[in-house]
Amino acid sequence: MNESNLIIKNNLEHIKWGQLSELFSEVSWNNHKVDRIVKAFENSQIVAIGYIDNTIVGCGRVLTDHEFYAAIYDVAIHPKFQGKGIGKAIVSNLLGHVDGISFVHLTATTGNEGFYRNFGLKNHKTAMGRYSNLSLEEEYLN
């Protein structure tokens, strides 16, 4: 597979959900079962699925009101393809769809904050959240 053959699709037509689920497992998101992945992506207003040779190598999605707020979720790049520009292409694609929206939110996975700063994203002074999963709460919340 050659990363220069990357194709990003902004739809879920002909998606192989098993491949997307495998991608989540490859990035150690093991609590995301395929039925929940399907539901999350189908309920998102914007998706970006990265393919090389018809194989899913990366993804991301956005929830938005198309006016004031947008939130980017589930940016995942297969470990074999990390550091090759695929994440940059997917995030750029998603940000291009929310250009002009007042506020774009993203929660980075631990250790990837610097990657997102390259896109102009900054820490938010007043953001709050809660997790139903105690281990995620301990990792991401003060």
PDB file of C-alpha atoms in Angstrom:
ATOM      1  CA  MET A   1       0.000   0.000   0.000  1.00  0.00           C
ATOM      2  CA  ASN A   2       1.278   3.423  -0.947  1.00  0.00           C
ATOM      3  CA  GLU A   3       0.099   6.406   1.116  1.00  0.00           C
ATOM      4  CA  SER A   4       0.223   8.595  -2.017  1.00  0.00           C
ATOM      5  CA  ASN A   5      -2.850   6.619  -3.137  1.00  0.00           C
ATOM      6  CA  LEU A   6      -4.920   7.981  -0.245  1.00  0.00           C
ATOM      7  CA  ILE A   7      -8.560   8.655  -1.079  1.00  0.00           C
ATOM      8  CA  ILE A   8     -10.775  10.404   1.469  1.00  0.00           C
ATOM      9  CA  LYS A   9     -14.500   9.785   1.159  1.00  0.00           C
ATOM     10  CA  ASN A  10     -16.988  11.999   2.951  1.00  0.00           C
ATOM     11  CA  ASN A  11     -19.745   9.410   2.940  1.00  0.00           C
ATOM     12  CA  LEU A  12     -20.441   5.954   4.274  1.00  0.00           C
ATOM     13  CA  GLU A  13     -21.405   4.339   0.972  1.00  0.00           C
ATOM     14  CA  HIS A  14     -20.005   0.833   0.615  1.00  0.00           C
ATOM     15  CA  ILE A  15     -18.110   1.136   3.912  1.00  0.00           C
ATOM     16  CA  LYS A  16     -16.864  -2.112   5.368  1.00  0.00           C
ATOM     17  CA  TRP A  17     -17.792  -1.703   9.015  1.00  0.00           C
ATOM     18  CA  GLY A  18     -15.574  -4.597  10.025  1.00  0.00           C
ATOM     19  CA  GLN A  19     -12.544  -2.734   8.635  1.00  0.00           C
ATOM     20  CA  LEU A  20     -13.484   0.388  10.580  1.00  0.00           C
ATOM     21  CA  SER A  21     -13.896  -1.680  13.729  1.00  0.00           C
ATOM     22  CA  GLU A  22     -10.467  -3.261  13.112  1.00  0.00           C
ATOM     23  CA  LEU A  23      -8.970   0.233  12.796  1.00  0.00           C
ATOM     24  CA  PHE A  24     -10.395   1.157  16.201  1.00  0.00           C
ATOM     25  CA  SER A  25      -8.842  -1.992  17.655  1.00  0.00           C
ATOM     26  CA  GLU A  26      -5.480  -1.209  16.023  1.00  0.00           C
ATOM     27  CA  VAL A  27      -5.375   2.143  17.855  1.00  0.00           C
ATOM     28  CA  SER A  28      -6.341   0.403  21.126  1.00  0.00           C
ATOM     29  CA  TRP A  29      -9.905   1.727  21.233  1.00  0.00           C
ATOM     30  CA  ASN A  30     -11.056  -1.734  22.281  1.00  0.00           C
ATOM     31  CA  ASN A  31     -14.304  -0.730  23.986  1.00  0.00           C
ATOM     32  CA  HIS A  32     -15.851   0.451  20.714  1.00  0.00           C
ATOM     33  CA  LYS A  33     -18.025  -2.398  19.458  1.00  0.00           C
ATOM     34  CA  VAL A  34     -18.974  -2.432  15.792  1.00  0.00           C
ATOM     35  CA  ASP A  35     -22.679  -1.718  16.390  1.00  0.00           C
ATOM     36  CA  ARG A  36     -21.804   1.406  18.392  1.00  0.00           C
ATOM     37  CA  ILE A  37     -19.273   2.520  15.752  1.00  0.00           C
ATOM     38  CA  VAL A  38     -21.953   2.185  13.073  1.00  0.00           C
ATOM     39  CA  LYS A  39     -24.421   4.217  15.144  1.00  0.00           C
ATOM     40  CA  ALA A  40     -21.855   6.955  15.909  1.00  0.00           C
ATOM     41  CA  PHE A  41     -20.770   7.397  12.299  1.00  0.00           C
ATOM     42  CA  GLU A  42     -24.305   7.205  10.888  1.00  0.00           C
ATOM     43  CA  ASN A  43     -25.413   9.909  13.344  1.00  0.00           C
ATOM     44  CA  SER A  44     -22.553  12.246  12.408  1.00  0.00           C
ATOM     45  CA  GLN A  45     -23.129  15.092   9.980  1.00  0.00           C
ATOM     46  CA  ILE A  46     -19.642  14.884   8.450  1.00  0.00           C
ATOM     47  CA  VAL A  47     -17.369  11.887   8.070  1.00  0.00           C
ATOM     48  CA  ALA A  48     -13.943  11.431   6.535  1.00  0.00           C
ATOM     49  CA  ILE A  49     -12.842   7.888   5.777  1.00  0.00           C
ATOM     50  CA  GLY A  50      -9.327   7.423   4.424  1.00  0.00           C
ATOM     51  CA  TYR A  51      -8.728   4.541   2.027  1.00  0.00           C
ATOM     52  CA  ILE A  52      -5.635   3.132   0.394  1.00  0.00           C
ATOM     53  CA  ASP A  53      -6.330   0.378  -2.124  1.00  0.00           C
ATOM     54  CA  ASN A  54      -9.903   0.041  -0.791  1.00  0.00           C
ATOM     55  CA  THR A  55      -8.649  -0.560   2.751  1.00  0.00           C
ATOM     56  CA  ILE A  56      -9.598   1.822   5.562  1.00  0.00           C
ATOM     57  CA  VAL A  57      -6.430   3.387   6.991  1.00  0.00           C
ATOM     58  CA  GLY A  58      -7.929   6.348   8.858  1.00  0.00           C
ATOM     59  CA  CYS A  59     -11.111   8.123   9.836  1.00  0.00           C
ATOM     60  CA  GLY A  60     -12.711  11.020  11.648  1.00  0.00           C
ATOM     61  CA  ARG A  61     -16.169  12.476  12.104  1.00  0.00           C
ATOM     62  CA  VAL A  62     -17.942  15.702  13.079  1.00  0.00           C
ATOM     63  CA  LEU A  63     -21.109  16.583  14.942  1.00  0.00           C
ATOM     64  CA  THR A  64     -22.291  20.114  14.217  1.00  0.00           C
ATOM     65  CA  ASP A  65     -25.192  22.546  14.159  1.00  0.00           C
ATOM     66  CA  HIS A  66     -23.595  24.033  10.987  1.00  0.00           C
ATOM     67  CA  GLU A  67     -23.610  27.508  12.510  1.00  0.00           C
ATOM     68  CA  PHE A  68     -22.109  27.996  15.953  1.00  0.00           C
ATOM     69  CA  TYR A  69     -20.507  24.725  17.057  1.00  0.00           C
ATOM     70  CA  ALA A  70     -18.784  21.661  15.698  1.00  0.00           C
ATOM     71  CA  ALA A  71     -16.973  18.836  17.450  1.00  0.00           C
ATOM     72  CA  ILE A  72     -14.444  16.528  15.840  1.00  0.00           C
ATOM     73  CA  TYR A  73     -14.408  12.958  17.106  1.00  0.00           C
ATOM     74  CA  ASP A  74     -12.750   9.611  16.510  1.00  0.00           C
ATOM     75  CA  VAL A  75      -9.748  10.671  14.448  1.00  0.00           C
ATOM     76  CA  ALA A  76      -7.884   7.394  14.123  1.00  0.00           C
ATOM     77  CA  ILE A  77      -5.018   6.407  11.841  1.00  0.00           C
ATOM     78  CA  HIS A  78      -3.807   2.833  11.495  1.00  0.00           C
ATOM     79  CA  PRO A  79      -0.436   2.559  13.273  1.00  0.00           C
ATOM     80  CA  LYS A  80       1.290   1.387  10.062  1.00  0.00           C
ATOM     81  CA  PHE A  81       0.281   4.666   8.417  1.00  0.00           C
ATOM     82  CA  GLN A  82       0.901   7.129  11.232  1.00  0.00           C
ATOM     83  CA  GLY A  83       3.460   9.828  10.479  1.00  0.00           C
ATOM     84  CA  LYS A  84       2.785   9.678   6.736  1.00  0.00           C
ATOM     85  CA  GLY A  85       0.414  12.640   6.390  1.00  0.00           C
ATOM     86  CA  ILE A  86      -2.824  10.673   6.509  1.00  0.00           C
ATOM     87  CA  GLY A  87      -3.937  12.164   9.820  1.00  0.00           C
ATOM     88  CA  LYS A  88      -3.127  15.628   8.501  1.00  0.00           C
ATOM     89  CA  ALA A  89      -5.186  14.962   5.375  1.00  0.00           C
ATOM     90  CA  ILE A  90      -8.189  13.676   7.350  1.00  0.00           C
ATOM     91  CA  VAL A  91      -8.171  16.511   9.905  1.00  0.00           C
ATOM     92  CA  SER A  92      -7.708  19.094   7.126  1.00  0.00           C
ATOM     93  CA  ASN A  93     -10.639  17.558   5.277  1.00  0.00           C
ATOM     94  CA  LEU A  94     -12.859  17.730   8.365  1.00  0.00           C
ATOM     95  CA  LEU A  95     -11.805  21.292   9.198  1.00  0.00           C
ATOM     96  CA  GLY A  96     -12.554  22.314   5.622  1.00  0.00           C
ATOM     97  CA  HIS A  97     -16.156  21.229   6.138  1.00  0.00           C
ATOM     98  CA  VAL A  98     -16.555  23.350   9.276  1.00  0.00           C
ATOM     99  CA  ASP A  99     -14.790  26.488   8.044  1.00  0.00           C
ATOM    100  CA  GLY A 100     -16.733  29.543   9.211  1.00  0.00           C
ATOM    101  CA  ILE A 101     -18.294  27.819  12.214  1.00  0.00           C
ATOM    102  CA  SER A 102     -17.710  29.893  15.350  1.00  0.00           C
ATOM    103  CA  PHE A 103     -16.192  27.185  17.565  1.00  0.00           C
ATOM    104  CA  VAL A 104     -14.681  23.810  16.714  1.00  0.00           C
ATOM    105  CA  HIS A 105     -14.066  21.452  19.631  1.00  0.00           C
ATOM    106  CA  LEU A 106     -11.833  18.393  19.715  1.00  0.00           C
ATOM    107  CA  THR A 107     -10.664  16.137  22.526  1.00  0.00           C
ATOM    108  CA  ALA A 108      -7.227  14.780  21.633  1.00  0.00           C
ATOM    109  CA  THR A 109      -6.066  11.402  22.810  1.00  0.00           C
ATOM    110  CA  THR A 110      -3.346  11.687  25.422  1.00  0.00           C
ATOM    111  CA  GLY A 111      -0.031  12.567  23.810  1.00  0.00           C
ATOM    112  CA  ASN A 112      -1.481  13.828  20.520  1.00  0.00           C
ATOM    113  CA  GLU A 113      -2.253  17.389  21.602  1.00  0.00           C
ATOM    114  CA  GLY A 114       0.715  18.823  19.677  1.00  0.00           C
ATOM    115  CA  PHE A 115      -0.517  17.293  16.419  1.00  0.00           C
ATOM    116  CA  TYR A 116      -3.792  19.216  16.702  1.00  0.00           C
ATOM    117  CA  ARG A 117      -2.078  22.463  17.659  1.00  0.00           C
ATOM    118  CA  ASN A 118      -0.595  22.403  14.151  1.00  0.00           C
ATOM    119  CA  PHE A 119      -4.135  23.083  12.896  1.00  0.00           C
ATOM    120  CA  GLY A 120      -4.609  26.111  15.145  1.00  0.00           C
ATOM    121  CA  LEU A 121      -6.523  24.276  17.864  1.00  0.00           C
ATOM    122  CA  LYS A 122      -5.815  25.523  21.381  1.00  0.00           C
ATOM    123  CA  ASN A 123      -6.633  24.530  24.946  1.00  0.00           C
ATOM    124  CA  HIS A 124     -10.025  25.792  26.077  1.00  0.00           C
ATOM    125  CA  LYS A 125     -10.085  27.694  29.375  1.00  0.00           C
ATOM    126  CA  THR A 126     -13.623  26.790  30.440  1.00  0.00           C
ATOM    127  CA  ALA A 127     -14.381  23.429  28.832  1.00  0.00           C
ATOM    128  CA  MET A 128     -15.968  20.818  31.061  1.00  0.00           C
ATOM    129  CA  GLY A 129     -17.056  17.263  30.573  1.00  0.00           C
ATOM    130  CA  ARG A 130     -17.965  14.014  32.230  1.00  0.00           C
ATOM    131  CA  TYR A 131     -17.351  10.392  31.379  1.00  0.00           C
ATOM    132  CA  SER A 132     -19.409   7.365  32.289  1.00  0.00           C
ATOM    133  CA  ASN A 133     -16.159   5.364  32.200  1.00  0.00           C
ATOM    134  CA  LEU A 134     -14.038   5.986  35.307  1.00  0.00           C
ATOM    135  CA  SER A 135     -10.700   5.228  33.596  1.00  0.00           C
ATOM    136  CA  LEU A 136     -11.427   7.785  30.854  1.00  0.00           C
ATOM    137  CA  GLU A 137     -12.449  10.322  33.494  1.00  0.00           C
ATOM    138  CA  GLU A 138      -9.171   9.775  35.304  1.00  0.00           C
ATOM    139  CA  GLU A 139      -7.177  10.163  32.071  1.00  0.00           C
ATOM    140  CA  TYR A 140      -8.899  13.228  30.621  1.00  0.00           C
ATOM    141  CA  LEU A 141     -10.560  15.240  33.398  1.00  0.00           C
ATOM    142  CA  ASN A 142      -9.088  17.243  36.284  1.00  0.00           C
TER     143      ASN A 142
END
